[in-house]
Tab-separated table of C-alpha atoms in Angstrom:
chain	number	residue	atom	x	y	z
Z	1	UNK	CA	-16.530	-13.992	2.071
Z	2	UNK	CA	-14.137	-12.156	-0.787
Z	3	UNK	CA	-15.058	-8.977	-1.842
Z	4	UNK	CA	-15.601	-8.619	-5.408
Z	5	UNK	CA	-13.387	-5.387	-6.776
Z	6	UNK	CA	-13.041	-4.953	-10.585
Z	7	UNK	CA	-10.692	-7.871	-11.667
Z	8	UNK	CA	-8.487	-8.282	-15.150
Z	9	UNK	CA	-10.200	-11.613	-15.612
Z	10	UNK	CA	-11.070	-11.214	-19.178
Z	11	UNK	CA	-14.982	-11.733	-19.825
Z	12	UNK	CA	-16.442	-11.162	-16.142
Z	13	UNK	CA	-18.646	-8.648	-16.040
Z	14	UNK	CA	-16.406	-7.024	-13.144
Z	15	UNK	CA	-13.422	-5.625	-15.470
Z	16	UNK	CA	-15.983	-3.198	-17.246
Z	17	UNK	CA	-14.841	-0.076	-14.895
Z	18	UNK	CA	-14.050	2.799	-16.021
Z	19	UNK	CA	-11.489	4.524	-14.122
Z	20	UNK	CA	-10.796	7.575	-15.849
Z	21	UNK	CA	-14.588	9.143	-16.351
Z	22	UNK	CA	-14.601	7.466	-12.378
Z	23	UNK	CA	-11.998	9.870	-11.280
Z	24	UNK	CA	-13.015	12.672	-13.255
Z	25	UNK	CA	-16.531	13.129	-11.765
Z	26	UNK	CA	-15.100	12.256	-8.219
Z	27	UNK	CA	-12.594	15.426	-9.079
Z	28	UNK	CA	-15.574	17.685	-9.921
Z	29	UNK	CA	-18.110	16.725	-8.107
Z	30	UNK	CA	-15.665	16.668	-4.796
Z	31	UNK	CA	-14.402	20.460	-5.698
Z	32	UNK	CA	-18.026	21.441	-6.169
Z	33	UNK	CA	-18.545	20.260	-2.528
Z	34	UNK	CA	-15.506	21.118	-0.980
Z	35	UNK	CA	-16.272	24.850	-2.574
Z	36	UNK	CA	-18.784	25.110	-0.961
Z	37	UNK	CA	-17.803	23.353	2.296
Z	38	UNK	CA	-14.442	25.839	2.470
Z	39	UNK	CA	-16.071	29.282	1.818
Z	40	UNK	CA	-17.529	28.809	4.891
Z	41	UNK	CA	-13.896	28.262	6.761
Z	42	UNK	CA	-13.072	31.274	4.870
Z	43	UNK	CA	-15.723	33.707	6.117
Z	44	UNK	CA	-15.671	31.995	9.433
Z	45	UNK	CA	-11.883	33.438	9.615
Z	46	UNK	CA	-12.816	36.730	8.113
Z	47	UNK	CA	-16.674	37.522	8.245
Z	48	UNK	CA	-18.807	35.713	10.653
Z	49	UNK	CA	-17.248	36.862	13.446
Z	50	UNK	CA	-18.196	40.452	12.474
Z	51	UNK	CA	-22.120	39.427	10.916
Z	52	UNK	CA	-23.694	36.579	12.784
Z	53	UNK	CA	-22.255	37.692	17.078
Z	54	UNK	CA	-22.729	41.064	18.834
Z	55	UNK	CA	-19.119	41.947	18.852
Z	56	UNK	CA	-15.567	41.252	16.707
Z	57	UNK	CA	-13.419	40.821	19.155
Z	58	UNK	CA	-11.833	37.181	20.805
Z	59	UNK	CA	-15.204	35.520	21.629
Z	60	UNK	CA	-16.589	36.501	18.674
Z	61	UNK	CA	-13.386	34.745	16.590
Z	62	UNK	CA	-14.031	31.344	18.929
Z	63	UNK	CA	-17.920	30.826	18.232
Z	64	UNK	CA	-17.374	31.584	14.473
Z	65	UNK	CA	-14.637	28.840	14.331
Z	66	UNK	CA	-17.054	26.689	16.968
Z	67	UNK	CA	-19.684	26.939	14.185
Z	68	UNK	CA	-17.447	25.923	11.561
Z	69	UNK	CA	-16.268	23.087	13.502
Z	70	UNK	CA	-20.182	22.207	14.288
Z	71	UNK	CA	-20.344	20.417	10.462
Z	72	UNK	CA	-17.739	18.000	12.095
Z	73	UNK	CA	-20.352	16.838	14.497
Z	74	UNK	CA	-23.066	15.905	12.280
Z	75	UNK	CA	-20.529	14.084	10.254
Z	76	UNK	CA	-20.047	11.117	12.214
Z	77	UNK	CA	-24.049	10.910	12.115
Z	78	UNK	CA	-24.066	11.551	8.154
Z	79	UNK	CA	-21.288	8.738	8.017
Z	80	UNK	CA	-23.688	5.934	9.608
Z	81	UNK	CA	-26.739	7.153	7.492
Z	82	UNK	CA	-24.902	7.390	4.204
Z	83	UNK	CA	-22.750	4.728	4.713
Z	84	UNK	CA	-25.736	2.331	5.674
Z	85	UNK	CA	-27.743	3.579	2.197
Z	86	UNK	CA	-24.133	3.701	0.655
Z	87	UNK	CA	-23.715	-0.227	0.936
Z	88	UNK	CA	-27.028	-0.582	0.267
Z	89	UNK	CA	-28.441	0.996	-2.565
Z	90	UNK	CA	-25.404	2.369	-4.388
Z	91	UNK	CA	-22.559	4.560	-4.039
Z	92	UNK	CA	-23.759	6.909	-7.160
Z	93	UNK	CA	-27.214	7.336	-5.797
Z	94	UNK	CA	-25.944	8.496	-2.468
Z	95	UNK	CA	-23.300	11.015	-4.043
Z	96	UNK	CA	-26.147	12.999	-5.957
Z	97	UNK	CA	-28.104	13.332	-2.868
Z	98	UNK	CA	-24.962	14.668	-0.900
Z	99	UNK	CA	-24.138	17.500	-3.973
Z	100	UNK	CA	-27.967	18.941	-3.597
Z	101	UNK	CA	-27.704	18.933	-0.004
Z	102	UNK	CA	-24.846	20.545	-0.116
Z	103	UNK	CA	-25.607	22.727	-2.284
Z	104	UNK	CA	-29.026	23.682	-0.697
Z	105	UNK	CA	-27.428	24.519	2.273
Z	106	UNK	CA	-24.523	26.922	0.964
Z	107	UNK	CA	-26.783	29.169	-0.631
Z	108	UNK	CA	-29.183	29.060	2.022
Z	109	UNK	CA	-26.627	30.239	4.149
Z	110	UNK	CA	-26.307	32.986	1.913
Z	111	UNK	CA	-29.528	34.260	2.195
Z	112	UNK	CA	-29.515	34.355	6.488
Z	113	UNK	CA	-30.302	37.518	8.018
Z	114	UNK	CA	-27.559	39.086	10.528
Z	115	UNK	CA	-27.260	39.381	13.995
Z	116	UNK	CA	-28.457	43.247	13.898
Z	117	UNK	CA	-31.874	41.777	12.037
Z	118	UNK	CA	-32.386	38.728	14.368
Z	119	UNK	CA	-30.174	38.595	17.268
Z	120	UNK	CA	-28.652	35.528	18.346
Z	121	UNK	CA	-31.470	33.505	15.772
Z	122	UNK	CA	-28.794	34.425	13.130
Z	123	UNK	CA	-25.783	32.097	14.396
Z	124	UNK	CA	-28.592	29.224	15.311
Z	125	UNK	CA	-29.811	28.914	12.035
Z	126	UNK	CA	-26.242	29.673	10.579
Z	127	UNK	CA	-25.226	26.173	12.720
Z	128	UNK	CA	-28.334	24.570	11.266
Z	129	UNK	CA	-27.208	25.120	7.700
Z	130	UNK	CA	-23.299	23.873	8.638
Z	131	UNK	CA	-24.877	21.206	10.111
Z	132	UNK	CA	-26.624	20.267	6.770
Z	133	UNK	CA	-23.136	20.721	5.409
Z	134	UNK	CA	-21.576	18.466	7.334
Z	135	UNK	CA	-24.529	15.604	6.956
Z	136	UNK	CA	-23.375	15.812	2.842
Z	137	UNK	CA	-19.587	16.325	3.375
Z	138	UNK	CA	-19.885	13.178	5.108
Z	139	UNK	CA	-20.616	10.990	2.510
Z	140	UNK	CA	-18.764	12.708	-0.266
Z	141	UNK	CA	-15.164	11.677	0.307
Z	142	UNK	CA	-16.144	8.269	1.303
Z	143	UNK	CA	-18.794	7.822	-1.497
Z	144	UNK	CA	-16.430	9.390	-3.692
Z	145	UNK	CA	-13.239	7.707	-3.238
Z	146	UNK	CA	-14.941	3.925	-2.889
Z	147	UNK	CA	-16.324	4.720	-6.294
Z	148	UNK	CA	-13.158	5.311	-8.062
Z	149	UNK	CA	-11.104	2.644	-5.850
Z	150	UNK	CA	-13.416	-0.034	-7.157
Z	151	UNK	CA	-13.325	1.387	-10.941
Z	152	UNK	CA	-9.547	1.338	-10.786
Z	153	UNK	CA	-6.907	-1.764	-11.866
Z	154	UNK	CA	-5.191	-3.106	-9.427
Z	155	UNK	CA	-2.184	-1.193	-10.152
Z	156	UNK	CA	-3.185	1.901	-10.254
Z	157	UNK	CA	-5.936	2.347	-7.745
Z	158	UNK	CA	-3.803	5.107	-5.565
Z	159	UNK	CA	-3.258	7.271	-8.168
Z	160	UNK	CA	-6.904	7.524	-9.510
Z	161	UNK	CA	-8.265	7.706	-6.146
Z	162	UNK	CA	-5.919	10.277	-5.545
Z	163	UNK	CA	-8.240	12.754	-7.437
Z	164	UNK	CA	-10.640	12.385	-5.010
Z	165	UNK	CA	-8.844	14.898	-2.644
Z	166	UNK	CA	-7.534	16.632	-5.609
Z	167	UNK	CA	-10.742	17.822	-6.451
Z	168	UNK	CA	-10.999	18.835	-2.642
Z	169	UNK	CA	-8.019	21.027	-3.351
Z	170	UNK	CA	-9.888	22.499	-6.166
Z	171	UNK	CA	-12.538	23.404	-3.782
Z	172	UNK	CA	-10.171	24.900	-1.776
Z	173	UNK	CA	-8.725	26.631	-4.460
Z	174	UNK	CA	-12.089	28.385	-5.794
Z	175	UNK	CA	-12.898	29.149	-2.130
Z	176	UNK	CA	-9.946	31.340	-1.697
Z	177	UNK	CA	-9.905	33.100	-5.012
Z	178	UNK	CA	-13.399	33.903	-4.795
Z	179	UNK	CA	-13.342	35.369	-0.907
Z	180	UNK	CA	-9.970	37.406	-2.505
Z	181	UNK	CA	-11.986	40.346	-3.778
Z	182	UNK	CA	-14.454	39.965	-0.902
Z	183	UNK	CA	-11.806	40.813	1.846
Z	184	UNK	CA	-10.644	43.479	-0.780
Z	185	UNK	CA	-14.077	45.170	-0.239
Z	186	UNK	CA	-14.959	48.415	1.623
Z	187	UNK	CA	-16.431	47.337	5.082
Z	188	UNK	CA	-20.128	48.200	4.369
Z	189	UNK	CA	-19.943	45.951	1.413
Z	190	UNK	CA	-18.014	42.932	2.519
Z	191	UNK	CA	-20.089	42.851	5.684
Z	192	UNK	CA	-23.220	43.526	3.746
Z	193	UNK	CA	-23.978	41.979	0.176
Z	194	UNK	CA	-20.421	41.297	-0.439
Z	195	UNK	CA	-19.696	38.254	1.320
Z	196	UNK	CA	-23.015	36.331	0.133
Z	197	UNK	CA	-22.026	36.454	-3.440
Z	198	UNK	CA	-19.464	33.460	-3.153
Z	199	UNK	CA	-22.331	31.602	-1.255
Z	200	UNK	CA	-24.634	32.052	-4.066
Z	201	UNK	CA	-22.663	31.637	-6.896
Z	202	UNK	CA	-22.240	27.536	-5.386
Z	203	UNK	CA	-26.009	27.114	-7.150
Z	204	UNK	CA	-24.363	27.565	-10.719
Z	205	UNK	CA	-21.511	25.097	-9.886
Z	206	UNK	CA	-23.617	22.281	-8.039
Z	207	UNK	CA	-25.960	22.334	-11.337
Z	208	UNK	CA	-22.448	21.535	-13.598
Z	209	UNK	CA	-21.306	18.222	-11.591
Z	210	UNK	CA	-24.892	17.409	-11.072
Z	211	UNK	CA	-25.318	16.876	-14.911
Z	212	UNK	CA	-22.008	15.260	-14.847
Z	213	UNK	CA	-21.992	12.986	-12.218
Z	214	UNK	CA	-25.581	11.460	-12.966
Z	215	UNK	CA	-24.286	9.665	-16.169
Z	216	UNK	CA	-21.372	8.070	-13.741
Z	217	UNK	CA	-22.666	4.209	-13.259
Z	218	UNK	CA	-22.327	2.295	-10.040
Z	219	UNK	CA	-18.717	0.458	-9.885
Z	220	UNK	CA	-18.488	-3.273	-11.307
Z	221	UNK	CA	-17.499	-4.193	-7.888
Z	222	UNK	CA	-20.810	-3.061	-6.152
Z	223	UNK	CA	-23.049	-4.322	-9.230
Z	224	UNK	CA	-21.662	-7.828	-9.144
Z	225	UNK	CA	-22.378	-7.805	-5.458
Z	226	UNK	CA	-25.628	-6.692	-5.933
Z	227	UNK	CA	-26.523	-9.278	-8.359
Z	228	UNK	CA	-25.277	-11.989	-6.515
Z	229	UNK	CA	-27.382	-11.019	-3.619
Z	230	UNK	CA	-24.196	-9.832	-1.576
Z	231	UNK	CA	-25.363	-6.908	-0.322
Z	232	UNK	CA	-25.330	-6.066	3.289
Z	233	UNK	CA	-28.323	-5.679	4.713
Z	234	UNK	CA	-27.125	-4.031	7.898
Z	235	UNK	CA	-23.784	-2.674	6.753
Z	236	UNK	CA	-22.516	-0.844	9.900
Z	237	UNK	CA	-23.203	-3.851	12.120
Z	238	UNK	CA	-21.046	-6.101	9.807
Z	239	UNK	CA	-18.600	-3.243	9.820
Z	240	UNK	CA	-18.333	-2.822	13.455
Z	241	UNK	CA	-18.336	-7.117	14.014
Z	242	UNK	CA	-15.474	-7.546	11.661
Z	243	UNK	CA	-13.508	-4.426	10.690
Z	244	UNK	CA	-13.464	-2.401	14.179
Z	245	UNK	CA	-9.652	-2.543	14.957
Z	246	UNK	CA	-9.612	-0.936	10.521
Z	247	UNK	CA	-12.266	1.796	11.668
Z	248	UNK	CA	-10.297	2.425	14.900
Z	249	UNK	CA	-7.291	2.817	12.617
Z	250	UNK	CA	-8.582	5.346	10.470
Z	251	UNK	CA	-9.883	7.018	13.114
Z	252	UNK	CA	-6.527	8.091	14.592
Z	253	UNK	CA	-5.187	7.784	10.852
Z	254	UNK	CA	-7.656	11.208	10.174
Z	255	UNK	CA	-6.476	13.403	12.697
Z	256	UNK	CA	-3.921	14.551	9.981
Z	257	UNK	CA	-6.827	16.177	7.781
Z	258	UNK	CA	-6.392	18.523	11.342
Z	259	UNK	CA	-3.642	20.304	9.368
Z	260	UNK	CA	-5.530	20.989	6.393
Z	261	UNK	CA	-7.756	23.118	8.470
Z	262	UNK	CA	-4.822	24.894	10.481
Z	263	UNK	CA	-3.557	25.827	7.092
Z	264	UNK	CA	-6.162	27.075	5.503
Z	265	UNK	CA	-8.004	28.457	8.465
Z	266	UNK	CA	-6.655	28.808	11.225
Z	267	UNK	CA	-2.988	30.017	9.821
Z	268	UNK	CA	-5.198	33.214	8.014
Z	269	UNK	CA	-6.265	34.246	11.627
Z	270	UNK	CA	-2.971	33.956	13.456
Z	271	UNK	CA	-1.373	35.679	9.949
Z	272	UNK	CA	-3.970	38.532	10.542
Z	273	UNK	CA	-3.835	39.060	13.989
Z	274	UNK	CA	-0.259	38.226	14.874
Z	275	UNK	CA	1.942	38.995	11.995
Z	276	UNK	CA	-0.465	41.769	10.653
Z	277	UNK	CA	-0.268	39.505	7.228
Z	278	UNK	CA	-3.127	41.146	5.021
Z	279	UNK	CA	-6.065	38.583	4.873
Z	280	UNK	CA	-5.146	38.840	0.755
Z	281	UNK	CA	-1.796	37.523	0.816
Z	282	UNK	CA	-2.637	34.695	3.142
Z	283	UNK	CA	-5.183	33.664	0.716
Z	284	UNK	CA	-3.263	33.650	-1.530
Z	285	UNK	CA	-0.945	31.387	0.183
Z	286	UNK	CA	-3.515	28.818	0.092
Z	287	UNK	CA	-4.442	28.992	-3.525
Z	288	UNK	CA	-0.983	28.879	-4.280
Z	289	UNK	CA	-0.189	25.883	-2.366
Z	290	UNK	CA	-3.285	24.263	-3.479
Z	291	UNK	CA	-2.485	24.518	-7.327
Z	292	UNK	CA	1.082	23.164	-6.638
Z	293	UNK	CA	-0.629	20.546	-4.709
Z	294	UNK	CA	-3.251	19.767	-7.581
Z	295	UNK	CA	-0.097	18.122	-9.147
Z	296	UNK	CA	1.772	16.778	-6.722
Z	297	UNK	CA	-0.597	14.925	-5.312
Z	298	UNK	CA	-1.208	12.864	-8.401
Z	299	UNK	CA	2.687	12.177	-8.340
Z	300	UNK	CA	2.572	11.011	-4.538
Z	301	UNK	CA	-0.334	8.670	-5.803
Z	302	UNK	CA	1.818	7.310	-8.510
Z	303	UNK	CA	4.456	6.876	-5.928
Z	304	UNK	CA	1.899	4.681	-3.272
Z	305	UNK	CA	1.346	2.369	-6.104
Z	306	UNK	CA	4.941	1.549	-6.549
Z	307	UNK	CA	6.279	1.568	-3.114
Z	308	UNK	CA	3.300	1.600	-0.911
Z	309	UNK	CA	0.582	3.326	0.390
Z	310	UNK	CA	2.108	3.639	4.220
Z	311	UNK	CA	5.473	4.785	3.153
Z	312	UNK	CA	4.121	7.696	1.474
Z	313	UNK	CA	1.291	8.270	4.235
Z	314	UNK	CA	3.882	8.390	7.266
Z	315	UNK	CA	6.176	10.631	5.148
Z	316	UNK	CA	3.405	13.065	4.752
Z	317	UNK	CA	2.602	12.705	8.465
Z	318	UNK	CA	6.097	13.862	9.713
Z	319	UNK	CA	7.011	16.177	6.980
Z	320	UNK	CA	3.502	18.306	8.329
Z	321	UNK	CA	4.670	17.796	12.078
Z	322	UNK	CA	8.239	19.798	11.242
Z	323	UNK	CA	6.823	22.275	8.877
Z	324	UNK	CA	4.162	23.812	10.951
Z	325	UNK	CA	6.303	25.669	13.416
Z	326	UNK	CA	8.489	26.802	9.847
Z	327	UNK	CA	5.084	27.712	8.254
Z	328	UNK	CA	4.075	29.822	11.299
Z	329	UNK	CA	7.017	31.753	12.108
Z	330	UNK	CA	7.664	32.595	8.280
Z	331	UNK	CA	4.436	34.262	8.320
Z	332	UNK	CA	5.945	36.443	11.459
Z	333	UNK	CA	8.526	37.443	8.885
Z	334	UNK	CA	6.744	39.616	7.159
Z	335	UNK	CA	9.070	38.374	4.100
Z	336	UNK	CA	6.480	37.547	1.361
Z	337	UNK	CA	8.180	35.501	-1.215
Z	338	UNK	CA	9.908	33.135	1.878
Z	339	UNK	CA	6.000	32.993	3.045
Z	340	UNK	CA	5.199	31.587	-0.724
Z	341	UNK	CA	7.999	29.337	-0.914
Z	342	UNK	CA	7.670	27.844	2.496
Z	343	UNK	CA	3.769	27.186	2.307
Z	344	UNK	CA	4.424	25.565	-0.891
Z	345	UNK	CA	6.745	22.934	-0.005
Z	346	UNK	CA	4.757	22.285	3.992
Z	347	UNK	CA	1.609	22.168	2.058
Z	348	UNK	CA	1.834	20.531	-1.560
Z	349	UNK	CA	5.146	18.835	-0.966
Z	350	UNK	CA	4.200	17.478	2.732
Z	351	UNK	CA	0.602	16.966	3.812
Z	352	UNK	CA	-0.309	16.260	0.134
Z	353	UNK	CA	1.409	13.115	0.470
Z	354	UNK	CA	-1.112	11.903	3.242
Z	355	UNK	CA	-3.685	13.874	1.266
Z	356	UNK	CA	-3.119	12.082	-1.183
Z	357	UNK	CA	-3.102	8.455	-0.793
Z	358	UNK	CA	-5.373	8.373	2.808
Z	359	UNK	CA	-8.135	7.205	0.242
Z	360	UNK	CA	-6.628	3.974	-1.200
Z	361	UNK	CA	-5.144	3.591	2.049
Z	362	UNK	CA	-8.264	3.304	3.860
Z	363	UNK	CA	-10.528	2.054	1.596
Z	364	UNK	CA	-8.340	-0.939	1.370
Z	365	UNK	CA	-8.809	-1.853	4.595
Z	366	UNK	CA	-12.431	-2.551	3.957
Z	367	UNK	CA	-14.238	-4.895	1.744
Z	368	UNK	CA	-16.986	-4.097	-1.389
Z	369	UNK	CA	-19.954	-5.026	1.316
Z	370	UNK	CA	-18.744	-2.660	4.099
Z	371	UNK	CA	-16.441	0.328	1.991
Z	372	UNK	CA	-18.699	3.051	1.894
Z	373	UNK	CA	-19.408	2.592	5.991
Z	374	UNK	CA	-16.064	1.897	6.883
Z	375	UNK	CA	-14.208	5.125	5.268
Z	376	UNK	CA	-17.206	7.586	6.062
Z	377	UNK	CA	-17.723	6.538	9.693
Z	378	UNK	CA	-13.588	5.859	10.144
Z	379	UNK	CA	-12.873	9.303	8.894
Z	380	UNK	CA	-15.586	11.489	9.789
Z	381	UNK	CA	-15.126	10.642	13.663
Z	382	UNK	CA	-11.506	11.311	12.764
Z	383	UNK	CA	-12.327	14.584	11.070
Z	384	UNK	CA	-13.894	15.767	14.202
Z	385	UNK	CA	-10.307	17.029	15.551
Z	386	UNK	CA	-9.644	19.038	11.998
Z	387	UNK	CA	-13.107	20.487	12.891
Z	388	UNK	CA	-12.257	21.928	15.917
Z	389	UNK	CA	-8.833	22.239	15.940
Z	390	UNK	CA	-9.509	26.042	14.854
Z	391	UNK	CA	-11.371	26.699	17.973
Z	392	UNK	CA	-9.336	24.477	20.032
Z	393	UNK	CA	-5.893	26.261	19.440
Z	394	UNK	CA	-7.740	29.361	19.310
Z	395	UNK	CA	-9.178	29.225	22.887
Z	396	UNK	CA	-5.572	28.126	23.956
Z	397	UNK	CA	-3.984	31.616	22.671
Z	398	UNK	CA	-2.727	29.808	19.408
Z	399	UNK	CA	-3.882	33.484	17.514
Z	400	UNK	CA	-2.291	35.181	19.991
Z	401	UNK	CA	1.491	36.136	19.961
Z	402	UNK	CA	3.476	33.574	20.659
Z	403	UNK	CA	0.838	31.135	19.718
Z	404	UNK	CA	2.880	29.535	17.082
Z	405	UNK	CA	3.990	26.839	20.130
Z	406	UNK	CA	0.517	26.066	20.979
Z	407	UNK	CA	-0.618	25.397	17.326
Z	408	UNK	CA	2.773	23.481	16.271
Z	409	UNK	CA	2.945	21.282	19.674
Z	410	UNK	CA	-1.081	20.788	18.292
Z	411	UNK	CA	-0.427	19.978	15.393
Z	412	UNK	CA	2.467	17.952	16.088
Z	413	UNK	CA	0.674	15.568	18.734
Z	414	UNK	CA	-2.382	14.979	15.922
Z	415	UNK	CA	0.464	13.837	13.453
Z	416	UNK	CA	2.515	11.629	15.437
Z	417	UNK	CA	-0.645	9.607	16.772
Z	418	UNK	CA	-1.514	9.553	12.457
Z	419	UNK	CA	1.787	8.191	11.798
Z	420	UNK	CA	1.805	5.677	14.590
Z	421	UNK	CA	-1.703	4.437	13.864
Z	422	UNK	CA	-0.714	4.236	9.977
Z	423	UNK	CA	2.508	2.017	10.319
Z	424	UNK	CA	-0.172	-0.490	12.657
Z	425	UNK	CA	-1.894	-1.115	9.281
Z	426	UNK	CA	-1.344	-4.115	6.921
Z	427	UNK	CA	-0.032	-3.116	3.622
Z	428	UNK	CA	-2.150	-3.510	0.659
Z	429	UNK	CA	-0.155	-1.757	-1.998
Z	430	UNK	CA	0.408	-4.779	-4.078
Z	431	UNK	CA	-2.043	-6.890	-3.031
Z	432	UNK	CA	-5.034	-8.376	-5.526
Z	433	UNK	CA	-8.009	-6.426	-5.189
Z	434	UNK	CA	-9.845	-10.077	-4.762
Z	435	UNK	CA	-8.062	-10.151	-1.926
Z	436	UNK	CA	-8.286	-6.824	-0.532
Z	437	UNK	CA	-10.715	-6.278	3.145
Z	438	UNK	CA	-10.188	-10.381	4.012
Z	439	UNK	CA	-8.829	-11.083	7.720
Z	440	UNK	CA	-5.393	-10.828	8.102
Z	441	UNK	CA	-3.796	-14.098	7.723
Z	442	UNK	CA	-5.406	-14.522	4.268
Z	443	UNK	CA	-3.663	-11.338	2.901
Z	444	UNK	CA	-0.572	-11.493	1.065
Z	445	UNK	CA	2.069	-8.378	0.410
């Protein structure tokens, strides 16, 4: 059966999206989550290790990361129950119930005693509230980007989807300026009230896209299926029977969001402990790759929907593969402005390009019925490695000196198994969104 996406037939009931007020609230309410979602990578790098263990010193560092990279394992569970009530009920319904939750849980997480209150109670009920986390991160991108793909024209659906992981960028963006006078703290403060404040402060933010994101109606594609009683009414099963080679693909396709986290995570660490970078300047780094990114990303977008979505994708793939090792030994340097320049162009000129346009790619690959299942539970079990590829490398000596080999050969495994699962996909660039998630031989480029 065709999947009904918003179509330029003049008079249907499916070409009343709206693309634009789409994008915006998948821009805000996806850097309210991803706020909150990357303050945690932040004091994971910086904090944790010295609030919620016994001692700062090498174990400490790989627990914190472990509990960051804990979110990534409720994800894939998140995917299949937000996905399932995703297809079912409504993608707008499901993305206000994944901004309180995450929401809930960030400030929550503020509030947990330390490990000199509670003992080792303090990281257990700090992995409890990541866990939550990762149960609302899970549908977010997914609900997120299938709303604005089937809002979009034809024509321009990689670009408007594309501020989907712009607004994740935001996120990223806030995170780091707001942990920069943190680190900047005296010790009694940062490790007492200091660090908290950023978790707090994600109550005020969740309550702005929550007003804004209500008035966002469900997409003409998912109403018209609704009304014509096309709903799935078990949408991973249908998923799994006839799109499993697509969710295998994205899968492998997602091990790229592993750099995003080696960036802004991981990279502060090594920085720190290695190059003896000050924890502000490698923030920094990240907010200033991030707002270069916030624009380029649109661009790369506008690019998919001319030349293609895998193009674009692969570039983005290879480009993060050779500039990890560059990234890495620039920060050795101890030369700040070639740090800057260098994290600009790996970062918003490389991985953005994946970044990007991974949102119309994927979401391409699956029809109205099955969207919201297929991207969450594709990329979410993808997202796993960019969850632990902190604690991974770290365990390996990847924040030790030296360790720029064991985080570049990392990172350049995860992106050549990206690239190579990306040019097995069918290209759907310039194919009719009627079309679009119908087996193979009924496709056309």
């Amino acid at each position: 059966m065709s999947q009904t996406m918003p179509s330029a037939t003049p008079g249907t009931e499916t070409a009343a999206g709206t693309p634009k007020k789409a994008a915006l609230a998948s821009f805000l309410g996806s850097a309210v989550e991803y706020y909150d979602f990357f303050i945690f990578g932040s004091a994971a790098a910086l904090i944790f290790p010295h609030v919620f263990f016994p001692s700062a010193d090498a174990n400490a560092a790989i627990m914190s990361f472990a509990t960051f990279g804990f979110a990534y394992i409720a994800r894939p569970v998140g995917a299949v129950i937000l996905g399932h009530f995703g297809d079912r009920i409504g993608r707008q319904k499901v993305l206000m119930f994944t901004l309180v939750l995450m929401g809930a849980a960030t400030f929550v997480i503020g509030c947990l005693p330390d490990f000199k209150t509670i003992g080792w109670w303090a990281p257990v009920l700090l992995v409890l509230a990541r866990l939550c986390q990762g149960l609302s991160a899970a549908g977010e991108q997914a609900g997120a980007s299938s709303m604005t793909l089937e809002h979009a024209p034809d024509n321009r659906r990689s670009f408007f989807t594309s501020w989907t992981l712009t607004g994740t960028q935001g996120g990223q963006i806030l995170a780091a300026l707001v942990f920069i006078p943190v680190v900047a703290l005296p010790d009694e403060i940062k490790y007492g009230i200091g660090w908290r404040i950023p978790f707090w402060l994600s109550a005020v933010v969740v309550l702005v896209a929550f007003f804004i994101r209500r008035t966002l109606h469900e997409p003409p594609a998912f109403a018209e299926a609704k009304k014509n009683n096309e709903i799935s009414k078990l949408p991973v099963a249908d998923l799994l029977r006839l799109h499993w080679r697509d969710v295998l693909r994205v899968v492998c396709c997602a091990f790229i969001a592993a750099v995003s986290t080696v960036f802004g995570t991981l990279a502060i660490k090594y920085a720190q402990d290695v190059a003896g970078v000050s924890s502000t300047i490698t923030l920094w780094l990240v907010v200033v790759a991030n707002v270069v990114a916030l624009g380029s990303q649109p661009l790369f977008g506008m690019l998919a929907d001319k030349i293609g979505r895998k193009p674009v994708f692969i570039y983005g793939a290879f480009a993060s593969a050779i500039m990890t090792p560059v990234f890495l030994l620039t920060l050795e340097s101890g030369v700040v402005p070639l740090m800057f320049l260098v994290s600009v162009v790996f970062f918003s000129f490389g991985y953005a390009a994946a970044n990007a346009v991974w949102p119309s790619f994927y979401g391409e690959m699956f029809s109205t019925k099955v969207r919201f299942s297929g991207l969450a539970i594709g990329t979410q079990l993808g997202f796993l490695m960019a969850g632990f590829a902190p604690a991974i490398v770290t365990a390996l000596g990847g924040t030790k000196p030296g360790g720029w080999v064991q985080i570049s050969i990392f990172t350049a495994v995860i992106c050549v198994i990206a690239a190579v699962s990306a040019m097995t996909a069918r290209e759907s660039a310039k194919t009719p969104t009627a079309e679009l998630g119908l087996p193979q031989q009924k496709q056309h480029a």
